[in-house]
Amino acid sequence: MGTALLLLMLALEDPPKDVIDFFRSVASELSEAHDNGNGRAFLDHFDKSMRGYPEFSDQIEAMVAAGEVSTTIDFVNTEGNDQKRTLDLDWLLECEGQRPKRQVVKCTIEKRGKKWKMTSIAPLEFFRRE
């Protein structure tokens, strides 16, 4: 029973600081994208070879062109090491002119040099403007 409790406690721990900083930057760049006139800074956090990237990129650009965006990301679950992590994120997305959306988004991040890049995210439809 002690081992099960320890595993549960480890699962509930916050991710490492560099992962928290990465997602803080992701949220900030998406929230500032409309003011910047495009979503390039936000999209720079993603691996361009990610499955569905072209459609995802188009969805983000359409979203930020349509109005202000604000987002909040909370960690639900995180597993992995200092090179690759899988995460479940409680993602709240508020876009001007539409109802707020909230969903658990699953993603994988991997180190590319010294920086994290998102290599998968699902569901991609979550980011589609209604």
Coordinates of N, CA and C in Angstrom, one line a residue:
M1 N 0.8 -1.2 0.0 CA 0.0 0.0 0.0 C 0.9 1.3 0.0
G2 N 2.0 1.2 0.7 CA 2.9 2.4 0.7 C 3.4 2.7 -0.7
T3 N 3.7 1.7 -1.5 CA 4.2 1.9 -2.9 C 3.1 2.6 -3.7
A4 N 1.9 2.1 -3.6 CA 0.8 2.7 -4.4 C 0.6 4.1 -4.0
L5 N 0.7 4.5 -2.7 CA 0.5 5.8 -2.3 C 1.6 6.7 -2.9
L6 N 2.8 6.2 -2.8 CA 4.0 6.9 -3.4 C 3.8 7.2 -4.9
L7 N 3.3 6.2 -5.6 CA 3.1 6.3 -7.1 C 2.0 7.4 -7.3
L8 N 1.0 7.4 -6.5 CA -0.1 8.4 -6.7 C 0.5 9.8 -6.4
M9 N 1.3 9.9 -5.4 CA 1.9 11.2 -5.0 C 2.8 11.7 -6.2
L10 N 3.6 10.8 -6.7 CA 4.4 11.1 -7.9 C 3.6 11.6 -9.1
A11 N 2.5 10.9 -9.3 CA 1.6 11.2 -10.4 C 1.0 12.6 -10.3
L12 N 0.8 13.0 -9.0 CA 0.2 14.3 -8.7 C 1.2 15.5 -8.6
E13 N 2.5 15.2 -8.6 CA 3.5 16.2 -8.5 C 3.4 17.1 -9.8
D14 N 3.8 18.3 -9.6 CA 4.0 19.3 -10.7 C 5.1 18.8 -11.6
P15 N 5.0 19.1 -12.9 CA 6.1 18.8 -13.8 C 7.3 19.6 -13.5
P16 N 8.4 19.3 -14.1 CA 9.6 20.1 -13.8 C 9.5 21.6 -14.3
K17 N 10.3 22.4 -13.7 CA 10.1 23.9 -13.9 C 10.3 24.2 -15.4
D18 N 11.2 23.6 -16.1 CA 11.3 23.9 -17.6 C 10.0 23.5 -18.4
V19 N 9.3 22.5 -17.9 CA 8.0 22.2 -18.6 C 7.0 23.2 -18.2
I20 N 6.9 23.6 -17.0 CA 6.0 24.6 -16.6 C 6.3 25.9 -17.4
D21 N 7.5 26.3 -17.5 CA 7.9 27.5 -18.2 C 7.5 27.4 -19.7
F22 N 7.7 26.2 -20.3 CA 7.3 26.0 -21.7 C 5.8 26.2 -21.9
F23 N 5.0 25.7 -21.0 CA 3.5 25.9 -21.2 C 3.1 27.3 -20.8
R24 N 3.8 27.9 -19.9 CA 3.5 29.3 -19.6 C 3.7 30.1 -20.9
S25 N 4.8 29.8 -21.6 CA 5.1 30.5 -22.8 C 4.1 30.2 -23.9
V26 N 3.7 29.0 -24.0 CA 2.6 28.6 -25.0 C 1.4 29.4 -24.7
A27 N 0.9 29.4 -23.5 CA -0.3 30.2 -23.2 C -0.2 31.6 -23.4
S28 N 1.0 32.2 -23.1 CA 1.2 33.6 -23.3 C 1.2 34.0 -24.8
E29 N 1.9 33.2 -25.5 CA 2.0 33.5 -27.0 C 0.7 33.4 -27.7
L30 N -0.2 32.4 -27.3 CA -1.5 32.3 -27.9 C -2.3 33.5 -27.5
S31 N -2.3 33.9 -26.2 CA -3.0 35.1 -25.8 C -2.6 36.4 -26.4
E32 N -1.3 36.5 -26.8 CA -0.8 37.7 -27.4 C -0.9 37.6 -29.0
A33 N -1.3 36.5 -29.5 CA -1.2 36.3 -31.0 C -2.1 37.3 -31.8
H34 N -3.3 37.6 -31.3 CA -4.1 38.6 -32.0 C -3.5 40.0 -32.1
D35 N -2.9 40.4 -30.9 CA -2.2 41.7 -30.9 C -1.0 41.7 -31.8
N36 N -0.4 40.5 -32.0 CA 0.8 40.4 -32.8 C 0.5 40.3 -34.3
G37 N -0.8 40.1 -34.6 CA -1.3 39.9 -35.9 C -1.2 38.6 -36.6
N38 N -0.6 37.6 -35.8 CA -0.5 36.2 -36.3 C -0.2 35.3 -35.1
G39 N -0.2 34.0 -35.4 CA 0.1 33.0 -34.4 C 1.4 32.4 -34.5
R40 N 2.3 33.0 -35.3 CA 3.7 32.4 -35.5 C 4.4 32.1 -34.2
A41 N 4.4 33.0 -33.3 CA 5.2 32.8 -32.0 C 4.6 31.6 -31.3
F42 N 3.3 31.5 -31.2 CA 2.6 30.3 -30.6 C 3.0 29.0 -31.4
L43 N 2.9 29.1 -32.7 CA 3.2 27.9 -33.5 C 4.6 27.5 -33.5
D44 N 5.5 28.4 -33.1 CA 6.9 28.0 -33.0 C 7.2 27.0 -31.9
H45 N 6.2 26.8 -31.0 CA 6.3 25.8 -29.9 C 6.0 24.4 -30.4
F46 N 5.6 24.2 -31.7 CA 5.2 22.9 -32.3 C 6.2 22.5 -33.3
D47 N 6.3 21.1 -33.4 CA 7.2 20.5 -34.4 C 6.3 20.5 -35.7
K48 N 6.9 21.2 -36.7 CA 6.2 21.3 -38.0 C 5.9 20.0 -38.7
S49 N 6.6 18.9 -38.3 CA 6.4 17.6 -38.8 C 5.3 16.8 -38.0
M50 N 4.7 17.5 -37.0 CA 3.6 16.9 -36.2 C 2.5 16.5 -37.2
R51 N 1.9 15.3 -36.9 CA 0.7 14.9 -37.7 C -0.4 16.0 -37.6
G52 N -0.9 16.4 -38.7 CA -2.0 17.4 -38.7 C -1.5 18.9 -38.6
Y53 N -0.2 19.1 -38.6 CA 0.3 20.5 -38.4 C -0.3 21.5 -39.4
P54 N -0.3 21.2 -40.7 CA -0.8 22.3 -41.6 C -2.2 22.7 -41.3
E55 N -3.1 21.8 -41.0 CA -4.5 22.1 -40.6 C -4.5 22.9 -39.3
F56 N -3.7 22.4 -38.3 CA -3.7 23.0 -37.0 C -3.2 24.4 -37.2
S57 N -2.2 24.7 -37.9 CA -1.6 26.0 -38.2 C -2.7 26.9 -38.8
D58 N -3.4 26.4 -39.8 CA -4.5 27.2 -40.4 C -5.6 27.5 -39.3
Q59 N -6.0 26.6 -38.5 CA -7.0 26.8 -37.4 C -6.5 27.9 -36.5
I60 N -5.3 27.9 -36.1 CA -4.7 28.9 -35.1 C -4.7 30.2 -35.8
E61 N -4.3 30.3 -37.0 CA -4.2 31.6 -37.7 C -5.6 32.2 -37.9
A62 N -6.6 31.3 -38.2 CA -8.0 31.8 -38.3 C -8.6 32.3 -37.0
M63 N -8.2 31.6 -35.9 CA -8.7 31.9 -34.6 C -8.2 33.3 -34.2
V64 N -6.9 33.5 -34.3 CA -6.3 34.7 -33.8 C -6.6 35.9 -34.7
A65 N -6.9 35.7 -36.0 CA -7.3 36.7 -36.9 C -8.7 37.2 -36.6
A66 N -9.6 36.3 -36.0 CA -11.0 36.7 -35.7 C -11.2 37.5 -34.5
G67 N -10.2 37.5 -33.6 CA -10.3 38.3 -32.4 C -9.4 37.9 -31.3
E68 N -9.6 38.6 -30.1 CA -8.8 38.3 -28.9 C -9.0 36.8 -28.5
V69 N -7.9 36.3 -28.0 CA -7.9 34.9 -27.5 C -7.3 34.9 -26.1
S70 N -7.9 34.2 -25.1 CA -7.2 34.0 -23.9 C -7.3 32.5 -23.6
T71 N -6.3 32.1 -22.8 CA -6.2 30.7 -22.6 C -5.6 30.4 -21.2
T72 N -6.0 29.3 -20.6 CA -5.4 28.9 -19.3 C -5.1 27.4 -19.5
I73 N -4.0 27.0 -19.0 CA -3.6 25.6 -19.1 C -3.2 25.1 -17.7
D74 N -3.8 24.0 -17.3 CA -3.5 23.4 -16.0 C -3.1 22.0 -16.3
F75 N -2.1 21.5 -15.5 CA -1.7 20.1 -15.6 C -2.6 19.1 -14.9
V76 N -3.0 18.1 -15.6 CA -3.8 17.1 -15.0 C -2.9 15.9 -14.7
N77 N -2.1 15.5 -15.7 CA -1.2 14.4 -15.5 C 0.0 14.6 -16.4
T78 N 1.2 14.2 -15.9 CA 2.4 14.3 -16.7 C 3.3 13.1 -16.4
E79 N 3.8 12.5 -17.5 CA 4.7 11.4 -17.3 C 5.9 11.6 -18.3
G80 N 7.0 11.0 -17.9 CA 8.1 11.1 -18.8 C 9.4 11.4 -18.1
N81 N 10.4 11.9 -18.9 CA 11.7 12.3 -18.4 C 12.1 13.6 -18.9
D82 N 13.4 13.9 -18.8 CA 13.9 15.2 -19.2 C 14.1 15.3 -20.8
Q83 N 13.7 14.3 -21.5 CA 13.8 14.4 -23.0 C 12.4 14.3 -23.7
K84 N 11.5 13.6 -23.0 CA 10.2 13.4 -23.6 C 9.1 13.2 -22.5
R85 N 8.0 13.9 -22.7 CA 6.9 13.8 -21.7 C 5.6 13.8 -22.4
T86 N 4.7 13.0 -21.8 CA 3.3 13.0 -22.2 C 2.5 13.7 -21.1
L87 N 1.5 14.5 -21.6 CA 0.8 15.3 -20.6 C -0.7 15.3 -20.9
D88 N -1.5 15.3 -19.9 CA -2.9 15.6 -20.0 C -3.1 17.0 -19.5
L89 N -3.7 17.9 -20.3 CA -3.8 19.3 -19.9 C -5.3 19.7 -19.8
D90 N -5.7 20.4 -18.8 CA -7.0 21.0 -18.7 C -6.9 22.3 -19.3
W91 N -7.4 22.4 -20.6 CA -7.2 23.6 -21.4 C -8.5 24.4 -21.5
L92 N -8.4 25.6 -21.1 CA -9.6 26.6 -21.3 C -9.2 27.5 -22.3
L93 N -10.1 27.7 -23.3 CA -9.8 28.5 -24.5 C -11.0 29.5 -24.6
E94 N -10.7 30.8 -24.6 CA -11.8 31.8 -24.7 C -11.4 32.6 -25.9
C95 N -12.3 32.6 -26.9 CA -12.1 33.3 -28.2 C -13.2 34.4 -28.3
E96 N -12.8 35.5 -28.7 CA -13.8 36.6 -28.9 C -14.9 36.1 -29.9
G97 N -16.1 36.4 -29.5 CA -17.2 36.0 -30.4 C -17.7 34.6 -30.4
Q98 N -17.2 33.8 -29.5 CA -17.7 32.4 -29.3 C -17.7 32.0 -27.8
R99 N -18.4 31.0 -27.5 CA -18.5 30.5 -26.2 C -17.1 29.9 -25.8
P100 N -16.8 30.0 -24.5 CA -15.5 29.4 -24.0 C -15.6 27.9 -24.2
K101 N -14.4 27.3 -24.4 CA -14.3 25.8 -24.5 C -13.3 25.4 -23.5
R102 N -13.6 24.2 -23.0 CA -12.7 23.6 -22.0 C -12.6 22.1 -22.2
Q103 N -11.4 21.5 -22.3 CA -11.3 20.1 -22.5 C -9.9 19.6 -22.0
V104 N -9.9 18.3 -21.7 CA -8.6 17.7 -21.4 C -7.9 17.4 -22.8
V105 N -6.8 18.1 -23.0 CA -6.0 17.9 -24.2 C -4.8 17.1 -23.9
K106 N -4.5 16.1 -24.8 CA -3.4 15.2 -24.6 C -2.3 15.6 -25.6
C107 N -1.1 15.7 -25.0 CA 0.0 16.1 -25.9 C 1.3 15.4 -25.5
T108 N 2.2 15.5 -26.4 CA 3.6 15.0 -26.2 C 4.6 16.1 -26.5
I109 N 5.5 16.3 -25.6 CA 6.6 17.3 -25.9 C 7.9 16.5 -25.9
E110 N 8.8 17.0 -26.7 CA 10.2 16.4 -26.8 C 11.2 17.5 -26.9
K111 N 12.4 17.2 -26.3 CA 13.5 18.1 -26.4 C 14.0 18.2 -27.8
R112 N 14.2 19.4 -28.3 CA 14.9 19.6 -29.5 C 16.1 20.5 -29.2
G113 N 17.2 19.9 -29.0 CA 18.3 20.7 -28.5 C 18.1 21.0 -27.0
K114 N 18.0 22.2 -26.6 CA 17.7 22.6 -25.2 C 16.3 23.0 -25.0
K115 N 15.5 23.0 -26.1 CA 14.1 23.5 -26.0 C 13.1 22.4 -26.2
W116 N 12.0 22.5 -25.5 CA 10.9 21.6 -25.7 C 10.1 22.0 -27.0
K117 N 9.6 21.0 -27.7 CA 8.7 21.2 -28.8 C 7.5 20.3 -28.6
M118 N 6.3 20.7 -29.0 CA 5.2 19.9 -28.9 C 5.2 19.0 -30.2
T119 N 5.2 17.7 -30.0 CA 5.2 16.8 -31.2 C 3.9 16.1 -31.5
S120 N 3.0 16.2 -30.6 CA 1.6 15.8 -30.8 C 0.6 16.5 -29.9
I121 N -0.6 16.7 -30.4 CA -1.6 17.3 -29.5 C -3.0 16.8 -30.1
A122 N -3.9 16.5 -29.1 CA -5.2 15.9 -29.5 C -6.2 16.3 -28.5
P123 N -7.4 16.6 -28.9 CA -7.9 16.6 -30.3 C -7.5 18.0 -30.9
L124 N -7.1 17.9 -32.2 CA -6.9 19.1 -32.9 C -8.1 20.0 -33.1
E125 N -9.3 19.3 -33.2 CA -10.5 20.0 -33.4 C -10.8 21.0 -32.3
F126 N -10.2 20.8 -31.1 CA -10.5 21.7 -30.0 C -10.1 23.1 -30.4
F127 N -9.1 23.3 -31.2 CA -8.6 24.6 -31.6 C -9.3 25.2 -32.8
R128 N -10.3 24.5 -33.4 CA -11.0 25.0 -34.5 C -12.0 26.0 -34.0
R129 N -12.1 27.1 -34.7 CA -13.0 28.2 -34.5 C -14.4 27.7 -34.8
E130 N -15.4 28.0 -33.9 CA -16.8 27.6 -34.1 C -17.5 28.5 -35.1

